[in-house]
mmCIF file of C-alpha atoms in Angstrom:
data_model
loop_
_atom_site.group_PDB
_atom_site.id
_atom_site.type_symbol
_atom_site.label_atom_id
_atom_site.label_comp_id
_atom_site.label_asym_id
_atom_site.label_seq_id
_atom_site.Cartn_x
_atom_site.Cartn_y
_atom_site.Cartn_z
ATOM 1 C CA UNK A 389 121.738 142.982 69.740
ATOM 2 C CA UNK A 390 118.962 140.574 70.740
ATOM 3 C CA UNK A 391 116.937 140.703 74.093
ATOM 4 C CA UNK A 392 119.210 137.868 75.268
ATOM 5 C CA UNK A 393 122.116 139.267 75.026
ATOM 6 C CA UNK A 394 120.819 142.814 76.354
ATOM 7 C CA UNK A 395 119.474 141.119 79.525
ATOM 8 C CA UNK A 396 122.700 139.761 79.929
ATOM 9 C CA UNK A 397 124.726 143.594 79.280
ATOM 10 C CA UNK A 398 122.011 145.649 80.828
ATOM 11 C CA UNK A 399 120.637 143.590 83.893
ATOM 12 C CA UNK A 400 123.334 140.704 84.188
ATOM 13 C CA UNK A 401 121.074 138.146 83.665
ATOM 14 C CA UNK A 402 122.927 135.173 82.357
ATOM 15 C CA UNK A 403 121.491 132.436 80.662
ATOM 16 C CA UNK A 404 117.926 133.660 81.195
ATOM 17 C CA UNK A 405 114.794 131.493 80.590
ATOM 18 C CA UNK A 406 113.051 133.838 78.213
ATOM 19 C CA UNK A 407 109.375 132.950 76.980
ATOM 20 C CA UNK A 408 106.911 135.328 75.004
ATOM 21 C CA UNK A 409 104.002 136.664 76.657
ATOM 22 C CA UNK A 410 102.564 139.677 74.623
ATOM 23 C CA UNK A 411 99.934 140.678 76.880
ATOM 24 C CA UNK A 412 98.939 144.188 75.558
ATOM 25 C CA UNK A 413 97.928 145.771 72.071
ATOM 26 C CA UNK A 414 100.612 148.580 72.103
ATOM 27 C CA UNK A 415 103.869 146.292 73.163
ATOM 28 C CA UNK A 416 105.523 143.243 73.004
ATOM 29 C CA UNK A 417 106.358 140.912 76.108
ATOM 30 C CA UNK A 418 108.354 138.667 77.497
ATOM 31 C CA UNK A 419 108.496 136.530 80.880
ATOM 32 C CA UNK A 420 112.096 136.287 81.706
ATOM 33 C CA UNK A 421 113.405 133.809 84.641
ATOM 34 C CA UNK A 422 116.999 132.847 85.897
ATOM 35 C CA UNK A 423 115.722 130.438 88.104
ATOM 36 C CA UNK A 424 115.726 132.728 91.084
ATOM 37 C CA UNK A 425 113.934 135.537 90.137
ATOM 38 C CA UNK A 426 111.015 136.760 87.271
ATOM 39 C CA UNK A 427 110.599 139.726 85.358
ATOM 40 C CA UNK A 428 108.784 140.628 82.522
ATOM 41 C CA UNK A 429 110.829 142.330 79.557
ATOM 42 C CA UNK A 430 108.477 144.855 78.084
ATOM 43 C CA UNK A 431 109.121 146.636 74.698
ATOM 44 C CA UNK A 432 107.278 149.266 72.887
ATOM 45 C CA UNK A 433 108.011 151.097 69.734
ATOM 46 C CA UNK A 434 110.634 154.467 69.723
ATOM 47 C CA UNK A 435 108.211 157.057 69.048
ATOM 48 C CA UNK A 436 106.619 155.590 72.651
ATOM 49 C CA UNK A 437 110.006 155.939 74.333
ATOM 50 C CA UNK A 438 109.765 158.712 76.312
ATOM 51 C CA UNK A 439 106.032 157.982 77.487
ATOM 52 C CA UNK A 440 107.031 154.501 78.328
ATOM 53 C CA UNK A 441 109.815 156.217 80.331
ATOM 54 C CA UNK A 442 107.702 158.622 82.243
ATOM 55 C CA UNK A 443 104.925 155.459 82.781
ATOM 56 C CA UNK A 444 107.859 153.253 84.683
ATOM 57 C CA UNK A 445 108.696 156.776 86.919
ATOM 58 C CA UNK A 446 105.255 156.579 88.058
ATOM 59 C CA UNK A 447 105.002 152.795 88.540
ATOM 60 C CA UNK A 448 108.636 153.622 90.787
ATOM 61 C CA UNK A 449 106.368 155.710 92.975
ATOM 62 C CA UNK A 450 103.296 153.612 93.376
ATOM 63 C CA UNK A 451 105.335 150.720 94.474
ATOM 64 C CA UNK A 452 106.889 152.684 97.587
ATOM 65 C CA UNK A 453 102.920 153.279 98.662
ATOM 66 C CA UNK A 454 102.961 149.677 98.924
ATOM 67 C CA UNK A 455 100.966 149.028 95.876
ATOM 68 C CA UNK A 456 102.381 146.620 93.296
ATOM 69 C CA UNK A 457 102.830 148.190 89.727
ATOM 70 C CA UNK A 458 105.604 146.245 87.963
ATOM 71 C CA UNK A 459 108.155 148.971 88.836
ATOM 72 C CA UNK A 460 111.283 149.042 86.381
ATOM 73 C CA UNK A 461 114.338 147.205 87.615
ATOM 74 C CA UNK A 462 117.607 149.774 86.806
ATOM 75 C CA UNK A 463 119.894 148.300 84.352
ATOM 76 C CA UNK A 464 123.648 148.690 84.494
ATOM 77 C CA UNK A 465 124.079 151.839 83.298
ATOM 78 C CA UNK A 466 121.365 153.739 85.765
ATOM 79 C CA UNK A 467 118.375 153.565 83.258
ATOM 80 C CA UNK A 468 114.782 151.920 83.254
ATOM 81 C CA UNK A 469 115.028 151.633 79.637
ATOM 82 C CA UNK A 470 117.708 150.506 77.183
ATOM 83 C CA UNK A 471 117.144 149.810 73.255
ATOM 84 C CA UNK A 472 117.314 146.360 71.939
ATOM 85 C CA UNK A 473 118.757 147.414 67.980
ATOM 86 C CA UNK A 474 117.001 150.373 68.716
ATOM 87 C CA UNK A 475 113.547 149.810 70.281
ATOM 88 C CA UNK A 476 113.170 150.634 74.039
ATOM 89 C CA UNK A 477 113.112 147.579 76.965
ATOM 90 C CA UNK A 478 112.578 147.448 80.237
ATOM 91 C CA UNK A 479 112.797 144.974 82.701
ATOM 92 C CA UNK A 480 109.808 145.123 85.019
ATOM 93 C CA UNK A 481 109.400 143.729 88.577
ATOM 94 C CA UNK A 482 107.091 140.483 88.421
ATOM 95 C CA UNK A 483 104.012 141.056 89.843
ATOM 96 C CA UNK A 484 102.987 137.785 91.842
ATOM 97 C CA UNK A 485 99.035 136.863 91.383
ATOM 98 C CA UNK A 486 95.867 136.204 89.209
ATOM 99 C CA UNK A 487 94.815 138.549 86.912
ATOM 100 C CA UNK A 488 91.361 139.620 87.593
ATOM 101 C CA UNK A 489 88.141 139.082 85.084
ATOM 102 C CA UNK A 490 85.400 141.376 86.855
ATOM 103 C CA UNK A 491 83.285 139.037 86.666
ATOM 104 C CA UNK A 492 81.707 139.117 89.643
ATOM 105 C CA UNK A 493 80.648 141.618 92.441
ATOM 106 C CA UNK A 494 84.007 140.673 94.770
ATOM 107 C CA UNK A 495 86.023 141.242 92.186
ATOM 108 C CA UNK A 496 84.385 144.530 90.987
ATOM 109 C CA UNK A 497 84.818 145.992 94.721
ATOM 110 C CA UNK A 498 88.601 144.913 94.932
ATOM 111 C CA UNK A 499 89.336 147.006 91.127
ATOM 112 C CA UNK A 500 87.046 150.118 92.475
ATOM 113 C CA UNK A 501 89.321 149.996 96.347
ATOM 114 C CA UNK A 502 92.181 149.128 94.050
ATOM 115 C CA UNK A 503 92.000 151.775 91.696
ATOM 116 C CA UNK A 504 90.674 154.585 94.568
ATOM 117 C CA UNK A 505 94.137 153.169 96.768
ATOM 118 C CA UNK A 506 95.869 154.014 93.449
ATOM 119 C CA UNK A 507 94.431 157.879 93.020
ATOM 120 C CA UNK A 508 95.185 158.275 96.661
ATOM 121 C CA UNK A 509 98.687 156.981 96.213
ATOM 122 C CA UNK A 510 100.163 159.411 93.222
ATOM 123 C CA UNK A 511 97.785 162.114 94.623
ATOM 124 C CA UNK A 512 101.099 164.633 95.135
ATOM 125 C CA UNK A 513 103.269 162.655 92.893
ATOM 126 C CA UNK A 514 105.482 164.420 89.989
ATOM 127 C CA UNK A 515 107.599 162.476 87.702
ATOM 128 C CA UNK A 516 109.379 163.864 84.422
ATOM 129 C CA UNK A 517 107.176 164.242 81.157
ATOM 130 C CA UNK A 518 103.971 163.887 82.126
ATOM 131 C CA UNK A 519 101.319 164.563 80.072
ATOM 132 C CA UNK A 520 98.111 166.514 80.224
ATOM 133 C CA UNK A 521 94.657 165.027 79.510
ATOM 134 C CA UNK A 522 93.524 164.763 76.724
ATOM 135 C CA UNK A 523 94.651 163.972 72.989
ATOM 136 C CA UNK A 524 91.667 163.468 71.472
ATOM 137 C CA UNK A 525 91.611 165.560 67.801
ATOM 138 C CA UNK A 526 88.338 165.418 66.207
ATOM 139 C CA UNK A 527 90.213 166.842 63.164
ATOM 140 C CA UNK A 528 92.217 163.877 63.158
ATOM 141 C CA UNK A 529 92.462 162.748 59.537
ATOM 142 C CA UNK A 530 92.289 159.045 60.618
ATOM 143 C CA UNK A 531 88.563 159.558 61.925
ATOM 144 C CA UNK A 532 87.807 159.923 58.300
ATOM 145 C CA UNK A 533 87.919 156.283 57.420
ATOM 146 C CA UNK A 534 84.011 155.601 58.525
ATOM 147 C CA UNK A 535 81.342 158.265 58.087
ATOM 148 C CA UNK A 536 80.141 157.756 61.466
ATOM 149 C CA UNK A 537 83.255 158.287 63.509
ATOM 150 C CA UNK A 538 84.416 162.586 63.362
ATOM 151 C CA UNK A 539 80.489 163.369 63.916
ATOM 152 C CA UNK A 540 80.550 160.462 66.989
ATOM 153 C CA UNK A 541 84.362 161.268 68.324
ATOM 154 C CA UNK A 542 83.525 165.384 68.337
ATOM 155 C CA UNK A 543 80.118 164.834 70.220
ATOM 156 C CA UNK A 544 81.816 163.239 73.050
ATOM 157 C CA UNK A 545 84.492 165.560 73.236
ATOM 158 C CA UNK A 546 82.185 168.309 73.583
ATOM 159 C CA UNK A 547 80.102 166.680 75.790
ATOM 160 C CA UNK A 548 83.057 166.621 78.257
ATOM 161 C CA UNK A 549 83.961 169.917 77.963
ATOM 162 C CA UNK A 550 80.406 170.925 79.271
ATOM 163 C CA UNK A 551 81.688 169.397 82.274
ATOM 164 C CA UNK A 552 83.997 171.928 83.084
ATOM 165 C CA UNK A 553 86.664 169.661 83.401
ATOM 166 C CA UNK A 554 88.284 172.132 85.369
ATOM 167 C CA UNK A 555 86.214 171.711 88.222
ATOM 168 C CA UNK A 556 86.902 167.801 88.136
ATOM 169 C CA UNK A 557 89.400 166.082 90.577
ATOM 170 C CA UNK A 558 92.861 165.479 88.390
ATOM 171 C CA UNK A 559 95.662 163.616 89.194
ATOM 172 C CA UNK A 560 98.208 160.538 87.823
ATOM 173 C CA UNK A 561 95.734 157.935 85.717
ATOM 174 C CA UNK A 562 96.189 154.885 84.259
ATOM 175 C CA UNK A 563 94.459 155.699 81.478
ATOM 176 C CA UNK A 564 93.489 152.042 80.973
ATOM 177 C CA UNK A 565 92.515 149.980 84.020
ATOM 178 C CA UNK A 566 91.326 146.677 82.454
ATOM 179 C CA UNK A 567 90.400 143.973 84.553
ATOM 180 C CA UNK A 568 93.612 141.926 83.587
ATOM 181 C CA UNK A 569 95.457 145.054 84.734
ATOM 182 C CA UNK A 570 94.715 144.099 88.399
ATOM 183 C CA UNK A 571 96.690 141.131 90.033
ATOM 184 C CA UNK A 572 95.478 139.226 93.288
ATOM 185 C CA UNK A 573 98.076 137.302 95.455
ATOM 186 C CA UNK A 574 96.410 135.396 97.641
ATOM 187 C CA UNK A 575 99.064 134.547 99.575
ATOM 188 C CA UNK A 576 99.163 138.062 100.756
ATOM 189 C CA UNK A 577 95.801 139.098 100.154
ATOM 190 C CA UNK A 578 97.511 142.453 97.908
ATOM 191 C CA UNK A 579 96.032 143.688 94.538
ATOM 192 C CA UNK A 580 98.578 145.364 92.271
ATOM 193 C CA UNK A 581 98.198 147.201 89.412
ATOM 194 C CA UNK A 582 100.416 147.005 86.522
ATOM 195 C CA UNK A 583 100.666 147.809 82.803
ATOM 196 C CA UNK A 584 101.957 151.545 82.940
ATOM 197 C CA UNK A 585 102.536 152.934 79.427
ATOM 198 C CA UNK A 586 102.232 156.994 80.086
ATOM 199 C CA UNK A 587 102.248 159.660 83.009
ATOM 200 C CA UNK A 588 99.047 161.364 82.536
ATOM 201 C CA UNK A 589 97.389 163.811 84.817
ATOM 202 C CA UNK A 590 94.015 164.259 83.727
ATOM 203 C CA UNK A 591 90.476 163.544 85.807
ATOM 204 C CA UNK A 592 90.202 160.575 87.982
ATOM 205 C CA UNK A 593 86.580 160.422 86.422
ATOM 206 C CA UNK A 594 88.515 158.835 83.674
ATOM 207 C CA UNK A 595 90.302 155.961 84.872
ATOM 208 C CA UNK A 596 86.798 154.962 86.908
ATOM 209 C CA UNK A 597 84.784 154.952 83.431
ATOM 210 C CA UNK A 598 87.327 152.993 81.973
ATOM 211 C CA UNK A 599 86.866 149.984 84.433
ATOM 212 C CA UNK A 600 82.693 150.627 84.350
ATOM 213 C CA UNK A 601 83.658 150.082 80.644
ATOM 214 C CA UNK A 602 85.565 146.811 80.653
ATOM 215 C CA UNK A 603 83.134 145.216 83.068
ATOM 216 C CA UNK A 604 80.056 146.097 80.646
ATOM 217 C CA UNK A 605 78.860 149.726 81.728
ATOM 218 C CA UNK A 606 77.325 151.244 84.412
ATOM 219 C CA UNK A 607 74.253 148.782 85.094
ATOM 220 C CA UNK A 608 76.785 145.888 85.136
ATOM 221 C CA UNK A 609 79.171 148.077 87.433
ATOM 222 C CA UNK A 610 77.401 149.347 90.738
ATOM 223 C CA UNK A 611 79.646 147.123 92.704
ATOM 224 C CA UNK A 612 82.959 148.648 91.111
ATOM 225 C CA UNK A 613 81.465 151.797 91.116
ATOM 226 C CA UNK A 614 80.583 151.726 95.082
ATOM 227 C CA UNK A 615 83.866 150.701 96.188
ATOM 228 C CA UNK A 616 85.444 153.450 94.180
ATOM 229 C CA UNK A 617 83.582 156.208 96.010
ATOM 230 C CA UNK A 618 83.582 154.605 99.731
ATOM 231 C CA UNK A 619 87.389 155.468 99.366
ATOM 232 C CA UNK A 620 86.775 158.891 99.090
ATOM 233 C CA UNK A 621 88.618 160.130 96.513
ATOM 234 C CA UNK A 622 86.103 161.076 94.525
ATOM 235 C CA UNK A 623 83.470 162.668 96.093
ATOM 236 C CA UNK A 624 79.725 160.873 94.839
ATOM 237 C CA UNK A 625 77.872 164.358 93.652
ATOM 238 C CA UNK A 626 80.848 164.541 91.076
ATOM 239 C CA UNK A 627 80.726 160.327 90.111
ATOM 240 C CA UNK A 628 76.993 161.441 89.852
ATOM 241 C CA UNK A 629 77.640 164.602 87.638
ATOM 242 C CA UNK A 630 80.582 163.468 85.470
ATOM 243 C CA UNK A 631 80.528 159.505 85.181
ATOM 244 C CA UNK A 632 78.048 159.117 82.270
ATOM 245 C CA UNK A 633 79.924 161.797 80.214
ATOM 246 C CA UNK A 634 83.323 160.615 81.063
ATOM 247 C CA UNK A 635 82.077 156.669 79.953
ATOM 248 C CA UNK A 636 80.655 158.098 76.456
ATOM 249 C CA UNK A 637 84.353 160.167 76.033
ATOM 250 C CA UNK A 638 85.321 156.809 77.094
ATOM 251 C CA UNK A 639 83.773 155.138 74.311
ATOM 252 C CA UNK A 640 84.718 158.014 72.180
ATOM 253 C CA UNK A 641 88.774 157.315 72.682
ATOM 254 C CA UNK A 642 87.570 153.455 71.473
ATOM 255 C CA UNK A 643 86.818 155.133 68.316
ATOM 256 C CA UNK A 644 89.518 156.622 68.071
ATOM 257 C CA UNK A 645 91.931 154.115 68.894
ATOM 258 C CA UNK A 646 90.924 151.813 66.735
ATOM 259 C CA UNK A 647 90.615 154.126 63.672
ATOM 260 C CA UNK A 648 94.006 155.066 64.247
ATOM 261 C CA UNK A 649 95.530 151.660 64.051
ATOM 262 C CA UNK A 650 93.331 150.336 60.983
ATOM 263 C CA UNK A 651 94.324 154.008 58.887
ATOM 264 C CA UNK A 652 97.918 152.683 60.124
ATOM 265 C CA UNK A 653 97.758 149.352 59.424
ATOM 266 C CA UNK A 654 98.781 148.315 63.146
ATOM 267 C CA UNK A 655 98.644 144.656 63.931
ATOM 268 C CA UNK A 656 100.641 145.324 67.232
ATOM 269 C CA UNK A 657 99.388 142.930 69.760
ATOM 270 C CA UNK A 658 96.463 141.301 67.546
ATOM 271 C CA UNK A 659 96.364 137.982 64.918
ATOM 272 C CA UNK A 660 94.777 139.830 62.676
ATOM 273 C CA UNK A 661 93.358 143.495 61.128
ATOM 274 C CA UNK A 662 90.048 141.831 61.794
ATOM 275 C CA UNK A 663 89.937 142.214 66.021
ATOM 276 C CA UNK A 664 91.042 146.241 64.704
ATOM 277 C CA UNK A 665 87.863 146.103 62.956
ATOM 278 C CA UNK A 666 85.907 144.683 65.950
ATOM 279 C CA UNK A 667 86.978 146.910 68.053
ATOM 280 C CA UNK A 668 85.732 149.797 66.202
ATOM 281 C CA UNK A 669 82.568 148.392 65.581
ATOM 282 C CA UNK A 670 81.865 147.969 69.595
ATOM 283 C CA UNK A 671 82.652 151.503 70.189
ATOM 284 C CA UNK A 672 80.198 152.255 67.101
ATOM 285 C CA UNK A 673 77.738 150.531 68.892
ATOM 286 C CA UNK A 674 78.046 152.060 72.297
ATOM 287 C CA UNK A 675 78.200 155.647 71.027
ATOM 288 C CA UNK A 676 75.551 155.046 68.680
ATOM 289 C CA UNK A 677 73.387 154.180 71.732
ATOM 290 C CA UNK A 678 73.653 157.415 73.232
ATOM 291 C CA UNK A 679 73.682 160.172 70.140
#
């Protein structure tokens, strides 16, 4: 069955204008129009089904806060996702606006209020299958393929479990708030947030070192960083006691990551097994700088 014909089944769209996107490492992506409306058709692979499925619940949720997220439009037969000769699509709402770079200190306080509206948002939200932070395995067998990375990967864990995470504030993340993540209509003046691929309840600590990541680390980030806590939602003696450890765990996943997909051979998303490779020699060179 292709994705033309599905949209058609599963969502009624006849005759759809459908033009590849692939925005994101771990998918594949489509911008679908009928001349009316947009959507983005989003697949992943099986084994990702059910976390894709539990990602859409809680992009469902953050929507009715009032906070775009790309929520899943239901298809025909009451699901969010349907498989496409056996892979898993969804049909997400199209989330008007400009993706965001960072790049400067406006746009680093509207991804820290952005990101702090989020937390607040899914603060006492449940959806089915969500996961519990974290699933990094120093054992993993695919850390083995550089001498550097078990050593590296295992150091960070155990640096965060010094922090009793316990004592951390949890709740729904992202798990990876890029800049690009966060969309700015102007018109409106409204900053989504989309690209949901997992429930995960784990510490909000997280989510905030990923974005001090993507905009260069934490002397490149005080303006994300400030906006963040002047929300509230985490207060600043745990930012102060946590964020530093939670950006080299950060760093750590990196590692990980990217080991993962070169011992696999996973090109999802990419041109080449090259940008694999560079990906794991950034994170090489950020842990490196604080062992």
């Amino acid at each position: 069955m292709s994705l033309r014909r599905c949209l058609a089944d599963s969502w009624g769209l006849q005759d759809a204008v459908i033009e590849v996107h692939n925005g994101g490492m771990n998918s594949a992506t489509w911008l679908v129009s009928d001349g009316v409306g947009r959507w983005v058709a989003k697949a992943v692979v099986p084994a990702s089904r059910r976390d894709f499925a539990a990602g859409l619940a809680v992009t469902a949720a953050l929507e009715g806060s009032g906070i775009p997220a790309g929520a899943p439009v239901v298809a025909r037969d009451g699901e969010h996702v349907v498989a496409v000769d056996g892979v898993p699509v969804a049909l997400l709402t199209w989330v008007p606006g400009e993706e965001l770079t960072g790049g400067d200190a406006a746009e680093q306080r509207l991804i820290g209020r952005t990101l702090a509206r989020t937390h607040r948002a899914l603060r006492d939200v449940s959806v089915p299958d969500m996961e519990r932070f974290h699933w990094v395995d120093p054992q993993g067998e695919h850390l083995s393929i550089r001498p550097w990375i078990r050593g590296a990967v295992a150091s960070a864990v155990a640096a965060y479990d010094e922090l009793d995470p316990p004592t951390l504030s949890w709740g729904l993340l992202h798990t990876d708030p890029a800049p690009e993540a966060f969309r700015l209509d102007r018109a409106s003046n409204v900053c989504g947030l989309i690209d949901w691929s997992v429930a995960m309840v784990g510490p909000l600590l997280y989510d905030l070192a990923s974005a001090v990541m993507y905009v260069g680390g934490t002397d490149r980030a005080g303006s994300l960083i400030d906006a963040y806590v002047d929300q509230g939602v985490v207060r600043c003696a745990e930012v102060e006691r946590g964020l530093s450890v939670m950006l080299r765990f950060r760093w750590a996943v990196q590692a990980d990551y990217f080991a993962r997909r070169i011992a696999t051979q996973d090109l999802t998303g990419i041109g080449s097994a090259a940008e694999n490779e560079e990906g794991l020699a950034h994170a090489h060179a950020l842990l490196s700088a604080v062992e």
